Amino acid sequence: MYLCMNYYVWTIGCQMNVADSRRLESALEQLGHTPVERAEAADIVVLNTCVVRQSAENKIYGRLGSLKPLKEEHPETVIGLMGCFVGRGDASRLRRRFPWVDVTMPPSDPRPLLDYLTERGLVDDDRAMETAQDLRRYSLQDGDLMLPARERETLVSAYVSVVLGCSHACSYCIIPYRRGPERSRPMEEILDEARALATQGVKEITLLGQIVDRYGLDLPEAQRPEPSLPSLLRQLHRIEGLKRIRFLTSHPNWMTDELLDAVAELPKVCEHIEVPVQAGDDQVLARMKRGYTADEYRRLVARIRERIPGVSIATDIIVGFPGETREQFQRTYDLLAELRLDKAHIARYSPRPQTLAARQFEDNVPPEEKERRRKALDDLQGEIVGQINACLLGETVEVLIEGKKKDRWWGRTRTDKLVYFEDDADWRGQLAQVRITWAGPWSLIGEVNTISR
Ligand code: SAM
């Protein structure tokens, strides 16, 4: 028996979830299913979830709630729950709490859904077996790694997970509990995936890992070429068709000179580093279990800037960590003002179940004070980025064009700045030379050099 069903995948959270959803969609399409735009029109609905902060978790409850009446009206609709809300352990508690969910899947692993569909005779056995076999390797195999329909011929930039899970255990972070311990994917598998993406027109890949610089450290030493992020970058650099390579997220303790030199040396690797500082006060950093001091972070920023000319640096910060005093917060503010980084993702601390911080410390910075601190950093960073970007006025920058919004083409510079311009020609997937005519903190506008096409 063979059934063609409609599917709908809803994704929130980090770039890794976006990569996981793409893999799930590829698998469903390999089984002959078709994407639709709304859950109500689908036979299979999957929520791919994030719980890094309570606000993300609340969105899941909202979505799950709206699926209950849908399931009551159409009991044959298959409802799947995937990602960090599920985690890697026993999900029976979740199934009891949300009985309208038919199947749960850990992060990065769509196989339970395929098993469920097979057991119920909802897919052809041979095809399901083939797909499940492909999924046993992390990626679908070579030629079979088809982009899902919504991305075919349009996707310019794709995420590729290279390190799954995390073993660092920052005291505030739920990810190690939900994504499990650190596991690097074999280098050959990543290269196959990158080649398959390039063959399908993808021009830029971003390698993902919670601490991406640790790539390979858990793999057998005997593997050749030696598995490390710099050696992976060198191998990926040879792939024809790929124009740019990025990676994130770095951890200050694992950024080796070898890695920085590879970024500086390899023309396709973009000079952009995402390296979270999280706080500018040493006591807070120690309670976060980050493993470095503010001064060490300062020296790291200097080292990155010294070794990679023209580099841009992004960071993450958490405000209102338990016990963070006004003076301690001020140190974070001063550090951000001093370092003048290109981007800062600022989050209010949110206690997460199981984590050391939630078990040991009281969440004692009031919500209004957390918001005040978040806004102060946001305003400061807006001002800094506004000034950095203003220096680009009149400059010509290289932009990889990802698509068109309204009448404007948009893309990113090598340093990850968003640029818009208007032109009648088709620029998707092209590297454009753009002269910047307007600069704001969040985006730039320019005129394209049409001869560069
Ligand atoms: N693994 C990376 C790192 O070095 O932290 C990033 C992963 S995490 C999904 C992205 C960001 O979420 C973190 O950098 C941190 O700023 C923020 N985050 C994690 N746990 C948080 C929590 N409990 N409350 C608020 N923000 C949190």
XYZ file of C-alpha atoms in Angstrom, residues 164-353:
190
model
C 25.448 17.305 17.971
C 24.748 17.756 21.685
C 26.999 19.486 24.206
C 29.060 18.332 27.194
C 30.102 21.695 28.597
C 27.162 22.250 30.977
C 27.085 26.025 31.522
C 25.070 26.318 34.722
C 22.084 28.092 33.073
C 21.786 25.958 29.946
C 19.288 23.177 29.310
C 20.800 22.054 25.999
C 23.103 19.274 27.335
C 20.091 17.750 29.139
C 17.925 17.812 26.027
C 20.397 17.270 23.177
C 22.659 14.842 25.040
C 26.462 14.662 25.135
C 28.720 16.071 22.451
C 28.975 13.908 19.290
C 30.903 15.000 16.198
C 29.679 13.686 12.871
C 32.273 11.830 10.770
C 34.036 14.181 8.374
C 33.174 12.158 5.240
C 29.484 12.355 6.073
C 29.655 16.148 6.422
C 31.582 16.452 3.158
C 28.946 14.297 1.382
C 26.200 16.521 2.724
C 28.010 19.708 1.691
C 28.674 18.323 -1.813
C 25.022 17.324 -2.197
C 23.934 20.821 -1.121
C 26.377 22.479 -3.545
C 25.115 20.266 -6.384
C 21.596 21.511 -5.657
C 22.621 25.156 -5.917
C 23.468 26.048 -2.311
C 26.286 28.642 -2.281
C 26.944 29.082 1.430
C 27.012 26.640 4.311
C 27.110 27.433 8.023
C 28.548 24.666 10.197
C 26.705 24.270 13.476
C 27.674 23.059 16.903
C 27.015 24.245 20.461
C 30.813 24.537 20.699
C 31.659 24.160 17.053
C 35.410 24.687 17.642
C 35.433 21.355 19.481
C 34.584 19.545 16.244
C 36.400 16.205 16.062
C 37.784 16.091 19.596
C 35.485 13.167 20.421
C 36.257 11.259 17.204
C 38.862 8.470 17.004
C 42.317 9.966 16.453
C 43.068 7.384 13.803
C 40.617 8.985 11.388
C 42.225 10.674 8.410
C 42.214 13.486 7.571
C 42.602 14.440 11.193
C 39.162 15.524 12.407
C 39.316 19.117 13.621
C 37.451 22.256 12.636
C 40.418 23.739 10.724
C 40.906 20.488 8.762
C 37.161 20.283 8.072
C 37.204 23.883 6.785
C 40.122 23.035 4.487
C 38.300 20.015 3.045
C 35.051 21.919 2.564
C 36.955 24.719 0.883
C 37.714 22.399 -2.054
C 34.043 21.783 -2.875
C 33.172 23.287 -6.212
C 30.124 25.523 -6.254
C 30.388 26.551 -2.612
C 31.243 30.238 -2.400
C 31.176 30.832 1.339
C 31.624 28.869 4.555
C 30.710 30.012 8.067
C 30.617 28.309 11.463
C 28.976 28.923 14.838
C 28.913 28.963 17.873
C 32.444 29.280 19.260
C 33.467 29.095 22.910
C 36.280 31.391 24.160
C 38.240 28.454 25.596
C 38.365 26.510 22.332
C 39.329 29.161 19.769
C 42.804 28.047 18.733
C 45.244 30.130 16.681
C 45.144 27.317 14.123
C 41.411 27.917 13.676
C 41.801 31.695 13.442
C 44.604 31.278 10.897
C 42.431 28.936 8.803
C 39.714 31.624 8.733
C 42.255 34.254 7.692
C 43.830 32.019 5.044
C 40.880 30.352 3.326
C 39.128 32.796 0.984
C 35.731 31.043 1.165
C 35.653 31.097 4.981
C 33.979 34.338 6.062
C 35.707 36.598 8.565
C 32.891 36.468 11.100
C 33.157 34.890 14.565
C 30.245 34.235 16.931
C 31.717 33.875 20.393
C 29.385 34.432 23.373
C 30.761 36.256 26.419
C 27.502 35.920 28.445
C 28.655 38.364 31.199
C 31.402 40.882 31.927
C 31.808 40.150 35.643
C 34.148 37.386 36.801
C 31.987 36.206 39.691
C 28.941 35.914 37.449
C 31.033 34.124 34.807
C 32.244 31.676 37.465
C 28.681 31.003 38.649
C 27.673 30.505 35.015
C 30.515 27.921 34.798
C 31.828 29.516 31.619
C 35.481 28.775 32.379
C 37.101 32.160 31.579
C 37.351 35.687 32.977
C 36.370 39.007 31.404
C 40.058 39.789 30.865
C 40.587 36.490 29.065
C 37.662 37.357 26.785
C 39.193 40.814 26.151
C 42.468 39.176 25.146
C 40.618 36.724 22.917
C 38.890 39.568 21.058
C 42.278 41.254 20.561
C 43.761 37.963 19.284
C 40.870 37.418 16.839
C 41.207 40.973 15.524
C 44.943 40.654 15.201
C 44.866 37.371 13.274
C 41.837 38.039 11.032
C 41.928 41.442 9.345
C 38.482 43.040 8.919
C 36.810 40.435 11.155
C 33.364 41.003 12.639
C 32.534 39.527 16.034
C 29.122 38.663 17.468
C 28.388 37.772 21.075
C 25.573 36.551 23.343
C 24.816 38.029 26.761
C 22.487 36.956 29.546
C 21.277 39.708 31.902
C 19.741 39.177 35.326
C 21.567 35.935 36.130
C 20.771 34.931 39.769
C 22.504 37.278 42.174
C 23.739 39.673 39.450
C 24.106 43.030 41.228
C 23.885 46.422 39.546
C 27.664 46.742 39.808
C 28.178 43.353 38.211
C 25.776 44.255 35.414
C 27.652 47.536 34.943
C 30.826 45.506 34.256
C 29.011 43.738 31.399
C 27.826 47.128 30.106
C 31.344 48.566 30.282
C 32.863 45.533 28.562
C 30.386 45.788 25.681
C 31.077 49.543 25.392
C 34.826 48.891 25.381
C 34.935 45.994 22.901
C 32.587 47.526 20.293
C 31.506 44.189 18.821
C 29.430 43.925 15.649
C 26.427 42.172 17.139
C 25.078 41.169 20.546
C 22.160 38.810 21.191
C 20.882 39.844 24.597
C 18.608 37.592 26.662
C 17.002 37.904 30.091
C 17.932 34.965 32.319
C 15.243 32.302 32.377
C 15.552 29.466 34.935
C 15.506 26.088 33.186
C 14.576 22.776 34.819
